[in-house]
Short mmCIF file of C-alpha atoms (C1' of nucleotides) in Angstrom, two decimals:
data_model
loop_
_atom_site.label_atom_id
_atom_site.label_comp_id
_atom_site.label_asym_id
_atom_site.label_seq_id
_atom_site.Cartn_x
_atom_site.Cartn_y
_atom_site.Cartn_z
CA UNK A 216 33.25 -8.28 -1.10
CA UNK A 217 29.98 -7.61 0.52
CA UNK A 218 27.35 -5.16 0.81
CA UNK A 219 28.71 -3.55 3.84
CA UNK A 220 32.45 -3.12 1.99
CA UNK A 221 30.94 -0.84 -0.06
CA UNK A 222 28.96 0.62 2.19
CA UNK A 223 32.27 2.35 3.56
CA UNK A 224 33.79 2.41 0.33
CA UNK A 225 31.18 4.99 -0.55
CA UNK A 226 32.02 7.10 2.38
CA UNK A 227 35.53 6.58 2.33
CA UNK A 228 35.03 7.74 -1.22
CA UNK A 229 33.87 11.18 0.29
CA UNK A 230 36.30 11.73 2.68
CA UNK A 231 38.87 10.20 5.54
CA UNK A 232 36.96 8.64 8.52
CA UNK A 233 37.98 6.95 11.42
CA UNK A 234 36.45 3.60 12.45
CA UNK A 235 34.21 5.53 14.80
CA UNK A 236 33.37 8.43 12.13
CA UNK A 237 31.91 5.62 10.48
CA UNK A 238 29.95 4.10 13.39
CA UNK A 239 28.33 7.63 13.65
CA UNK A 240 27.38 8.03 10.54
CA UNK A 241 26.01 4.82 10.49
CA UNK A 242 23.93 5.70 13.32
CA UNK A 243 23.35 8.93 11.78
CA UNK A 244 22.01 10.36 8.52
CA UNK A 245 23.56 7.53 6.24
CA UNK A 246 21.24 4.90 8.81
CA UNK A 247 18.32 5.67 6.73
CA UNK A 248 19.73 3.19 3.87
CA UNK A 249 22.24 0.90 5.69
CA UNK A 250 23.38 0.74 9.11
CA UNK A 251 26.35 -1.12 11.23
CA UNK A 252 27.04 -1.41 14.53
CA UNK A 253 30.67 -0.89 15.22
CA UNK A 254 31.54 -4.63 15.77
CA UNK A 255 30.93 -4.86 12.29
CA UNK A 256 32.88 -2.08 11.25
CA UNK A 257 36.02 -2.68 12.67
CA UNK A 258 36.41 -6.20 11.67
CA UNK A 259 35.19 -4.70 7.72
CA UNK A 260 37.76 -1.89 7.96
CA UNK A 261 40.50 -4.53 8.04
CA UNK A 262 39.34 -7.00 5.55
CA UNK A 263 39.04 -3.73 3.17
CA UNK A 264 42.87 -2.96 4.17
CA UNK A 265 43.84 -6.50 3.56
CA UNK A 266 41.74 -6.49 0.12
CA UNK A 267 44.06 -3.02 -1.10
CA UNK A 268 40.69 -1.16 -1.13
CA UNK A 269 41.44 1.38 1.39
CA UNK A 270 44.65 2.33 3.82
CA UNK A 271 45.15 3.77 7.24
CA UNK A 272 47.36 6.17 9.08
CA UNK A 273 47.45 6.79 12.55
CA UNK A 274 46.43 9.75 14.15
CA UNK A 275 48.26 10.54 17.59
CA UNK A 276 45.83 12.97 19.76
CA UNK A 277 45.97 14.50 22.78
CA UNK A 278 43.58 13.73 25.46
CA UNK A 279 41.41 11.69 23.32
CA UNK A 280 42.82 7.75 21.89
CA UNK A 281 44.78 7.55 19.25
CA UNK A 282 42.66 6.67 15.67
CA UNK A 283 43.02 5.12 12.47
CA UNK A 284 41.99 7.14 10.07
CA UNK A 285 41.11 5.57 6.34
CA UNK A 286 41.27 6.31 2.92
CA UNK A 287 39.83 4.85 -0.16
CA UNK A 288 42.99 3.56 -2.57
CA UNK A 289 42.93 3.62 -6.32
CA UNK A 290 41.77 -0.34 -6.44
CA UNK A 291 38.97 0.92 -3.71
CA UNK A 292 37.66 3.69 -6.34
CA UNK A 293 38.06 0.95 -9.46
CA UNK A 294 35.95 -1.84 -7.19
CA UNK A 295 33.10 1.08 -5.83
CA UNK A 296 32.57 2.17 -9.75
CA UNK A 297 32.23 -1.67 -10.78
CA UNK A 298 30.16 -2.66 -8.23
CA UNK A 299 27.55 0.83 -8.88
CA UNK A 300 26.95 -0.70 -12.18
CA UNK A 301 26.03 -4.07 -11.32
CA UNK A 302 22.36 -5.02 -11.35
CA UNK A 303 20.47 -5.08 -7.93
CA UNK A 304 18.46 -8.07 -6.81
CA UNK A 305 15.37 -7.32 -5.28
CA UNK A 306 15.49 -7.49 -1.69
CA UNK A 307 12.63 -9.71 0.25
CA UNK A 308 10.93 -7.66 2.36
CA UNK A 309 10.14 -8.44 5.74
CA UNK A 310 7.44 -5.85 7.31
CA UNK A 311 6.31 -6.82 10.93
CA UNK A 312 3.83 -4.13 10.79
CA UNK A 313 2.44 -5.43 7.28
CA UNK A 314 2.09 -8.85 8.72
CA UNK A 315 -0.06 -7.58 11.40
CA UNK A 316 -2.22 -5.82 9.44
CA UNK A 317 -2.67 -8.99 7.30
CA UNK A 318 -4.15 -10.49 10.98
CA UNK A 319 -5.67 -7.48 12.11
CA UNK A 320 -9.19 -8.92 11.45
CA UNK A 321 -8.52 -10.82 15.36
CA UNK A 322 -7.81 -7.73 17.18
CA UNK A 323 -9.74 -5.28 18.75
CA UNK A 324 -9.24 -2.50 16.64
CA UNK A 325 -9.39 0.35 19.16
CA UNK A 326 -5.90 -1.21 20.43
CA UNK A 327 -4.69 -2.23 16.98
CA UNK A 328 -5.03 1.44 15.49
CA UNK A 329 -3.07 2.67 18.49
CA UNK A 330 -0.13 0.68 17.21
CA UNK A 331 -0.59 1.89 13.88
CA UNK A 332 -0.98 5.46 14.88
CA UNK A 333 2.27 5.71 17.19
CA UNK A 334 3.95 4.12 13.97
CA UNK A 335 2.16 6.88 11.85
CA UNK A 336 4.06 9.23 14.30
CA UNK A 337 7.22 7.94 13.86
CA UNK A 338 7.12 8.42 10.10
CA UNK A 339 5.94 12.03 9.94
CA UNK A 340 8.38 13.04 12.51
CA UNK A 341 11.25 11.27 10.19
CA UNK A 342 9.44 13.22 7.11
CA UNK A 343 9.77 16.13 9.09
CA UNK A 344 13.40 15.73 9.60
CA UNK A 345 13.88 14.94 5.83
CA UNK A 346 12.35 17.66 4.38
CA UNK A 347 14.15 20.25 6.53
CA UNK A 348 17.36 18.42 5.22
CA UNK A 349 15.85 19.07 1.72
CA UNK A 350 14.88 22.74 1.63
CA UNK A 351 18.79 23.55 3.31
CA UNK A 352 20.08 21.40 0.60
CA UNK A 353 18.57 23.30 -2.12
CA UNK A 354 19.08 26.56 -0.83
CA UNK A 355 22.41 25.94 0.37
CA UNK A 356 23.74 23.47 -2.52
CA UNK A 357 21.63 24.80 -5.67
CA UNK A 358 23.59 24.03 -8.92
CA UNK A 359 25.38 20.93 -7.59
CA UNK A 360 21.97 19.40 -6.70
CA UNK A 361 21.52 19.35 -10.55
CA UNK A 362 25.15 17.84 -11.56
CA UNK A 363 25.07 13.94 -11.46
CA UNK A 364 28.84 13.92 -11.16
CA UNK A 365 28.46 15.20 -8.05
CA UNK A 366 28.42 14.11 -4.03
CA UNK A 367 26.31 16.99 -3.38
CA UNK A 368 23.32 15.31 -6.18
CA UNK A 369 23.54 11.59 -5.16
CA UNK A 370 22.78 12.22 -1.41
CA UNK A 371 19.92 14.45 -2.60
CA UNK A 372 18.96 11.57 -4.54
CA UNK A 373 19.48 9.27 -1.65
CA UNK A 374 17.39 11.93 0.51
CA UNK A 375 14.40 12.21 -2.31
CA UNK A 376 13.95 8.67 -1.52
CA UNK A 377 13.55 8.31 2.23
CA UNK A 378 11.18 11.26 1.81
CA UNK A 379 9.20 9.65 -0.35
CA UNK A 380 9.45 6.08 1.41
CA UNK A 381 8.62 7.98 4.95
CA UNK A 382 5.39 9.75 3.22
CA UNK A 383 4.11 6.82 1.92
CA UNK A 384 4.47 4.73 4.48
CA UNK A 385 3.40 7.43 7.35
CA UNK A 386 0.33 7.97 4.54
CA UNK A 387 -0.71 3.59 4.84
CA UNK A 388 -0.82 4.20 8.49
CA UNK A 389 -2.90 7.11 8.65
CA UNK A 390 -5.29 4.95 6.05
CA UNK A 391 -5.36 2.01 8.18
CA UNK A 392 -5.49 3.74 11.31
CA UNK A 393 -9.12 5.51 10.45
CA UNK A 394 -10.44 2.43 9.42
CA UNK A 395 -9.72 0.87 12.28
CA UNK A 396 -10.91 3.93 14.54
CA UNK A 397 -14.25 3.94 13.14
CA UNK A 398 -15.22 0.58 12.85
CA UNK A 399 -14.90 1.20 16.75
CA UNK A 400 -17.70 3.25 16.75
CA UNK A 401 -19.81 2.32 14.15
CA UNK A 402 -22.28 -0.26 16.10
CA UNK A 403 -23.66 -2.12 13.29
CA UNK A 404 -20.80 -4.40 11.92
CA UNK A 405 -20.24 -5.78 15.72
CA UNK A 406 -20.55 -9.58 14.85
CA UNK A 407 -17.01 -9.61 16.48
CA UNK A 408 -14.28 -12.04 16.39
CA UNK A 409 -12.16 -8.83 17.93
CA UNK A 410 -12.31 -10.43 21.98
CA UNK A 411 -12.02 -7.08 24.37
CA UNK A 412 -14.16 -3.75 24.36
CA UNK A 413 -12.96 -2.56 27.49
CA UNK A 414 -13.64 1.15 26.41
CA UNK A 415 -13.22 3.99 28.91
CA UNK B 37 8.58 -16.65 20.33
CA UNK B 38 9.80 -15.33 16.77
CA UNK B 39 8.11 -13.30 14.57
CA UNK B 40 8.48 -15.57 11.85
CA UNK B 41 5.78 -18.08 14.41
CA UNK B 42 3.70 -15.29 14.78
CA UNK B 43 3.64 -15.07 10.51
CA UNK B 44 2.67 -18.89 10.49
CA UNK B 45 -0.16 -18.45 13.11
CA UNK B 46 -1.57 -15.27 11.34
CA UNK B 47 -2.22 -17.70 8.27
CA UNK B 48 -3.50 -20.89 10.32
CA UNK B 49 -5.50 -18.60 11.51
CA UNK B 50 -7.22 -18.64 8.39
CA UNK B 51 -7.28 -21.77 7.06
CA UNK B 52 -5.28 -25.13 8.09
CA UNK B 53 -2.29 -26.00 6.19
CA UNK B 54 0.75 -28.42 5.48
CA UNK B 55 4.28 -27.06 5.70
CA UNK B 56 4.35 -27.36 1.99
CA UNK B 57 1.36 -24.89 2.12
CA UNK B 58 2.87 -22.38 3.99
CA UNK B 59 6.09 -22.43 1.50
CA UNK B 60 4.21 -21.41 -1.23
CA UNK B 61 2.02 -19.04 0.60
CA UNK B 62 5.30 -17.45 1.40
CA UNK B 63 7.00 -18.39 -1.86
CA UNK B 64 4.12 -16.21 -3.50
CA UNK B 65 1.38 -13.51 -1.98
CA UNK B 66 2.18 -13.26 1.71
CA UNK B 67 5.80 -13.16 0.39
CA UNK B 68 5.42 -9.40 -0.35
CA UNK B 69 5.73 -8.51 3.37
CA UNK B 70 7.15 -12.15 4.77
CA UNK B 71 8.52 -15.01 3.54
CA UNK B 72 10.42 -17.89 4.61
CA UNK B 73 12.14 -21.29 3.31
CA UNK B 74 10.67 -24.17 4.22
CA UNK B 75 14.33 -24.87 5.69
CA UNK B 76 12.72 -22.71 8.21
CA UNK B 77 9.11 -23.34 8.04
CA UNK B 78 9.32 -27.20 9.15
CA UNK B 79 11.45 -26.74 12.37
CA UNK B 80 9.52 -23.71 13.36
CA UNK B 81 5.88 -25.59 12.56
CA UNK B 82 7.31 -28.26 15.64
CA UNK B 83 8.06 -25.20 18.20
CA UNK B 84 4.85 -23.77 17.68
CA UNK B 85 3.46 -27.49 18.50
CA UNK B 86 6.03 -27.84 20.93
CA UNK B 87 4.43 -24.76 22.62
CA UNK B 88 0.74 -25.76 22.13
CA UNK B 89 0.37 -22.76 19.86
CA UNK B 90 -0.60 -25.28 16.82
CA UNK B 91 -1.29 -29.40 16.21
CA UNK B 92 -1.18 -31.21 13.45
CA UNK B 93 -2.69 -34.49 12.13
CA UNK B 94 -1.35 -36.74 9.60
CA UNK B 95 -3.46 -36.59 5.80
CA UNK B 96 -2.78 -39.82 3.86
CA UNK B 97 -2.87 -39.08 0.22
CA UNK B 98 -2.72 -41.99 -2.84
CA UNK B 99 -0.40 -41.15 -5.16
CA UNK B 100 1.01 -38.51 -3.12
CA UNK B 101 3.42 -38.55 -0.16
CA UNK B 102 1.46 -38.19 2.97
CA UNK B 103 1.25 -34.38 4.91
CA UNK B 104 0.83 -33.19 8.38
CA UNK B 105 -2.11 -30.45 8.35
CA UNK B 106 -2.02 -28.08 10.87
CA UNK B 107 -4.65 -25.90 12.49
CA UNK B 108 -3.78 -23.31 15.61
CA UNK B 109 -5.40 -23.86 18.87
CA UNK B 110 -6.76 -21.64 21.28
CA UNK B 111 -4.08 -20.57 22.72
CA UNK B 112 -2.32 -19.88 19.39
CA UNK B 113 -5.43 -17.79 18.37
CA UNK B 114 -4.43 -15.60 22.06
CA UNK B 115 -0.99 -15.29 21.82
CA UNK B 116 -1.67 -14.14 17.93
CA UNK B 117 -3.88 -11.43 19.46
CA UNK B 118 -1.42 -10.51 22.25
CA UNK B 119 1.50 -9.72 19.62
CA UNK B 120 -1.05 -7.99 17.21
CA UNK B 121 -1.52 -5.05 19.81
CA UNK B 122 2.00 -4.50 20.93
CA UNK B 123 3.81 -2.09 19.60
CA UNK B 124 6.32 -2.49 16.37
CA UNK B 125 10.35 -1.12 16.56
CA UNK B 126 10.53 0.11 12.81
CA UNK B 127 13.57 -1.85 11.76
CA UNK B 128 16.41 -0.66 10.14
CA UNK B 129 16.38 -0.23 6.30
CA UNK B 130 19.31 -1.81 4.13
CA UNK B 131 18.41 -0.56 0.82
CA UNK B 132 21.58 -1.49 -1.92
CA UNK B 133 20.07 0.42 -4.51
CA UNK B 134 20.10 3.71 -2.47
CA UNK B 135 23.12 2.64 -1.32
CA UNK B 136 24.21 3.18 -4.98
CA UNK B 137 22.68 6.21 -5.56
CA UNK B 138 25.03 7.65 -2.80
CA UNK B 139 27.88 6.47 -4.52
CA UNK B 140 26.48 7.39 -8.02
CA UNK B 141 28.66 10.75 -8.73
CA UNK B 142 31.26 8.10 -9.28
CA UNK B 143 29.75 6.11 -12.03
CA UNK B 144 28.97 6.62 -15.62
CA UNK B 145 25.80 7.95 -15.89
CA UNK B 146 24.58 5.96 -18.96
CA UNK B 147 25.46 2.59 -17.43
CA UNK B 148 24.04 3.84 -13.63
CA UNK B 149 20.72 4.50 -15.15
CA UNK B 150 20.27 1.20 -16.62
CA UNK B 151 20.54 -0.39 -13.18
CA UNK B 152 17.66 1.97 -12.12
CA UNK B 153 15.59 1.51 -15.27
CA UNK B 154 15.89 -2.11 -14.57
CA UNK B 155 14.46 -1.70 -10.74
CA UNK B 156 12.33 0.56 -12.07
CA UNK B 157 10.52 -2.42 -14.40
CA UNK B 158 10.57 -4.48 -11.85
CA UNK B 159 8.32 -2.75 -9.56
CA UNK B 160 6.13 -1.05 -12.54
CA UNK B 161 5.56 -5.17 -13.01
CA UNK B 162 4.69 -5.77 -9.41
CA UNK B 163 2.47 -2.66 -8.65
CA UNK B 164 1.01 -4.22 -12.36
CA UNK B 165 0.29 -7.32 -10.49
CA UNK B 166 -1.16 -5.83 -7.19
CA UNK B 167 -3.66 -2.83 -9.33
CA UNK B 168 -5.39 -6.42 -10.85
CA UNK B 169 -5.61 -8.16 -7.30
CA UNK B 170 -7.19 -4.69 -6.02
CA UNK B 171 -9.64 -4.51 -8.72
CA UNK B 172 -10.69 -7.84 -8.18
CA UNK B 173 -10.98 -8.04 -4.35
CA UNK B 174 -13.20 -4.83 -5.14
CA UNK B 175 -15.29 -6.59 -7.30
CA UNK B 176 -15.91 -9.57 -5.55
CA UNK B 177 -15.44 -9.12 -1.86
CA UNK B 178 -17.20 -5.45 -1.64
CA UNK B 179 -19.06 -5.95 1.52
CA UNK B 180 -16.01 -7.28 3.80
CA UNK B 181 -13.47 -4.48 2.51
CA UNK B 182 -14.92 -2.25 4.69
CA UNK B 183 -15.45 -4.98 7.52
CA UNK B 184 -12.53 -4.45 9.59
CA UNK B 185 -13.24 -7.99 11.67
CA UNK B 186 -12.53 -9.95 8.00
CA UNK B 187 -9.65 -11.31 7.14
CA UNK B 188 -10.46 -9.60 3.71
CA UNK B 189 -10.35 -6.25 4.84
CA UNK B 190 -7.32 -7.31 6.62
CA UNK B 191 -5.38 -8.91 3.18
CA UNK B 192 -6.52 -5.76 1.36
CA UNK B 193 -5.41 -3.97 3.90
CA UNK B 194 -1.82 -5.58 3.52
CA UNK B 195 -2.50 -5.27 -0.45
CA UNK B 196 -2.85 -1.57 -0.62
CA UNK B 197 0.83 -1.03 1.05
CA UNK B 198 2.33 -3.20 -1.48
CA UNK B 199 0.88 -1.22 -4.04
CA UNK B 200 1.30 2.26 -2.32
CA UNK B 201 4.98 1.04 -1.60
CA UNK B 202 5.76 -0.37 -5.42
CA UNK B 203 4.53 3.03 -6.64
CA UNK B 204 6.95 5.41 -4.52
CA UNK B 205 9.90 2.93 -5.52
CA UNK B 206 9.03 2.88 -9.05
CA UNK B 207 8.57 6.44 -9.25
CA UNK B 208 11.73 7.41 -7.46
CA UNK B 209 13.36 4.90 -10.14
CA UNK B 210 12.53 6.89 -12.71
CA UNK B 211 13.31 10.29 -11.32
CA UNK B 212 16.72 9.23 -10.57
CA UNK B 213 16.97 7.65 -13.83
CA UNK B 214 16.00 10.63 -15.75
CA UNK B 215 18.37 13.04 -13.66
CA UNK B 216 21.25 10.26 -15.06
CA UNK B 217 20.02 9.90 -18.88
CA UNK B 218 19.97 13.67 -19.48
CA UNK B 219 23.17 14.31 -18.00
CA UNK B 220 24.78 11.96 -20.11
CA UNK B 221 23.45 13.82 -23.46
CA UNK B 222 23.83 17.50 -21.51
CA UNK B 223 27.56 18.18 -22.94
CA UNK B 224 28.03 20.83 -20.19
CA UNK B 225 29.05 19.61 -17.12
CA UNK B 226 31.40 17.74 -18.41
CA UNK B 227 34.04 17.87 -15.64
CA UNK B 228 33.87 14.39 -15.11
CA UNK B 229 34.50 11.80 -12.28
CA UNK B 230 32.65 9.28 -14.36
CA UNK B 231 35.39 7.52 -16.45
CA UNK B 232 34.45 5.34 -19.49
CA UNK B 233 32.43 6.87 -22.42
CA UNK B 234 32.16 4.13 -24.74
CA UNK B 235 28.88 5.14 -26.34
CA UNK B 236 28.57 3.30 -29.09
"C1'" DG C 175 30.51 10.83 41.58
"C1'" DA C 176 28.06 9.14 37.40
"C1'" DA C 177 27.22 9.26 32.78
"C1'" DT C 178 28.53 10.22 28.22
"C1'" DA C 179 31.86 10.73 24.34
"C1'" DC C 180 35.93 9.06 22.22
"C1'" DA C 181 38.27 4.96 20.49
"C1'" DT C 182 38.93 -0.03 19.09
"C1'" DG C 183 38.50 -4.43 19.33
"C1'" DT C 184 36.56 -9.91 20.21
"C1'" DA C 185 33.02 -13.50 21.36
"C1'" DA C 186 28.48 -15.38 21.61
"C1'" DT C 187 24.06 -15.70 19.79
"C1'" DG C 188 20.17 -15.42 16.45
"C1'" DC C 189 17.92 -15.58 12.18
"C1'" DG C 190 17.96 -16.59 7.38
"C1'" DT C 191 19.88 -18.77 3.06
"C1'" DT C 192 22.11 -22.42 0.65
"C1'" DA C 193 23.25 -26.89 0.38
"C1'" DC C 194 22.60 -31.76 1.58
"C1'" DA C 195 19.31 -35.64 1.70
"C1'" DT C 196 15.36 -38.75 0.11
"C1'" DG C 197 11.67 -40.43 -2.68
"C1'" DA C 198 7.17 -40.95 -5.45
"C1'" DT C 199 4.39 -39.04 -9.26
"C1'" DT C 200 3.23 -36.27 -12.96
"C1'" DT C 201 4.21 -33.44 -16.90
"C1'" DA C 202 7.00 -31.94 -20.92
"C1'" DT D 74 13.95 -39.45 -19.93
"C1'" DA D 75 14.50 -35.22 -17.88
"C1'" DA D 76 12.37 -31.84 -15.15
"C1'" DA D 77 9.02 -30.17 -12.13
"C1'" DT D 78 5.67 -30.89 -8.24
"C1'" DC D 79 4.60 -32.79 -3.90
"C1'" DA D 80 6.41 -33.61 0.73
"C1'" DT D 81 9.56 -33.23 4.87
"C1'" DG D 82 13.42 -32.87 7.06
"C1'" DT D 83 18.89 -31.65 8.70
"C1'" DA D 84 23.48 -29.31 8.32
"C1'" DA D 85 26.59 -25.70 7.08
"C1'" DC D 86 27.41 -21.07 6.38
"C1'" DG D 87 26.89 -15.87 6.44
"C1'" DC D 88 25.60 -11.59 8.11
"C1'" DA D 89 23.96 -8.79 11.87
"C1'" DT D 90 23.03 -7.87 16.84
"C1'" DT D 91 24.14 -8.15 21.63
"C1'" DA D 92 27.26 -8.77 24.98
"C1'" DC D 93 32.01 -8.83 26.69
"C1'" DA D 94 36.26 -6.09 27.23
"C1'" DT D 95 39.32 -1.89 28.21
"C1'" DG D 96 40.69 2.83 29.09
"C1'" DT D 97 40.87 8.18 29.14
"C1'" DA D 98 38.63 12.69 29.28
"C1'" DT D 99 34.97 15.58 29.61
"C1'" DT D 100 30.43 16.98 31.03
"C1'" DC D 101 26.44 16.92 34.29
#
DNA sequence: GAATACATGTAATGCGTTACATGATTTA
DNA sequence: TAAATCATGTAACGCATTACATGTATTC
């Protein structure tokens, strides 16, 4: 099975969801550490059903289509718990904005911080989101937050994570960026291979 | 044109190179934020030739087989610039191991944790790795760090989010892994999801 | 009247990995 | 003598995205 089988499986695990509950959630919160677009889901939903990791019943409703909605089976529950256990291989990474910085010498660097800053942007706004997220969990959720055994403690744990991933990452660009800002104005190191000035 | 050209320009940019160059430059260094086979590397070294954006010219070696060097040309060097100052999409994320954190109220404890202790090593190793490579561009590049028109600033530049990013994940690693070791010897919440117990 | 939400699928395309293919030289 | 390094390619496969496809009901 792949990565995206268990993907569901770990939702399913949580509750009943519909092909399109899953799509949303994809989309949604859960996006922050795997997404799917629904042409994958659909096609995933059946292999699972043909594997005997999850079922489906249909849902008749009025005004709206009619929906499959899925559950995780016994042999779904036995495969999620094996796979959680299995060592991870470390991902490659692939950073577009890394590999610019590592050519950033050719740029002008009034443009090239712009990029970095709107980036920047995006990553506090995301940290922002987060940590709202956080403070209602702990309020809201407070004992469960502290019980591994628990839904409630591995999203927190998932959620500690992107806000830590979004801090550090919003913190690189703000780093960068000020470099990048000043050597604009500072005169002296001007023996440039960055082309444009163009400023005002 | 892919990004994956505009990765092989960035680094004839800097020096010329054979294919089999460029595989190990992304087998090794530049593989922390890109890397490619050089299944993919050869094919995409004739497009960018194809385009004009890079030439090569054959290097007869004794002993060795012979190798096609490449260098960019000028118009390489612009569209390398070009793509440097437009703006990044921040891709999607597809993180497995926080994946299984959001599953891990359904595993043992015990057994989770190792899977995180192991990730945790990993990048521990790998921020190891970087924290030398810092200390010694400090040493011996001084001047140029700050020199935002060198490709030194820019590869420390690139350096410093590897190490800023191999920190967070370690340390998030070990927070999670904590959370699942004590709850394992913590008796009390014993109401358990997690099945096996098998310690010792 | 147009766009969005609900709901589920298939087909085409793109990028990356693994496997297939070849061959000399050096090191263990 | 077996394995690794140097050196360059092509082919097959897998996963993900975009586009194609259809249809109702609600909201703007």
């Amino acid at each position: 099975m792949k990565t995206l089988g268990y993907a569901i499986l770990g939702l399913l695990a949580r509750e009943e969801l519909s092909g399109y509950d899953l799509k949303r959630l994809m989309e949604g919160r859960v996006g922050y550490f795997w997404q799917a677009k629904h042409s994958q889901i659909y096609p995933e939903l059946a292999l699972l059903e043909e594997g005997g990791f999850a079922r489906h019943r249909l849902v008749e409703q009025s005004g709206r289509p009619d929906k499959k909605v899925y559950g995780i089976t016994e042999a779904g529950r036995e495969a999620l718990q094996e796979w959680l256990v299995e060592p991870v291989e470390k991902p490659p990474t692939r950073d577009e904005l890394v590999l610019k910085a590592y050519s950033v010498w050719l740029a002008d660097p009034g443009k090239a911080a712009r990029v970095f800053r709107e980036r920047q942007a995006e990553h506090e706004a995301r940290l922002a989101e987060y940590l709202e997220i956080e403070v209602w969990m702990e309020n809201n959720l407070g004992e469960s937050l502290d019980d591994v055994g628990s839904p409630d403690f591995a999203g927190y744990a998932s959620l500690r994570r992107g806000i830590a991933a979004e801090r550090e990452y919003a913190g690189w660009c703000r780093w960068i960026s000020e470099k990048l800002e000043n050597a604009r104005s500072d005169g002296e190191l001007a023996e440039g291979q960055a082309s444009g000035a163009e400023e005002r």
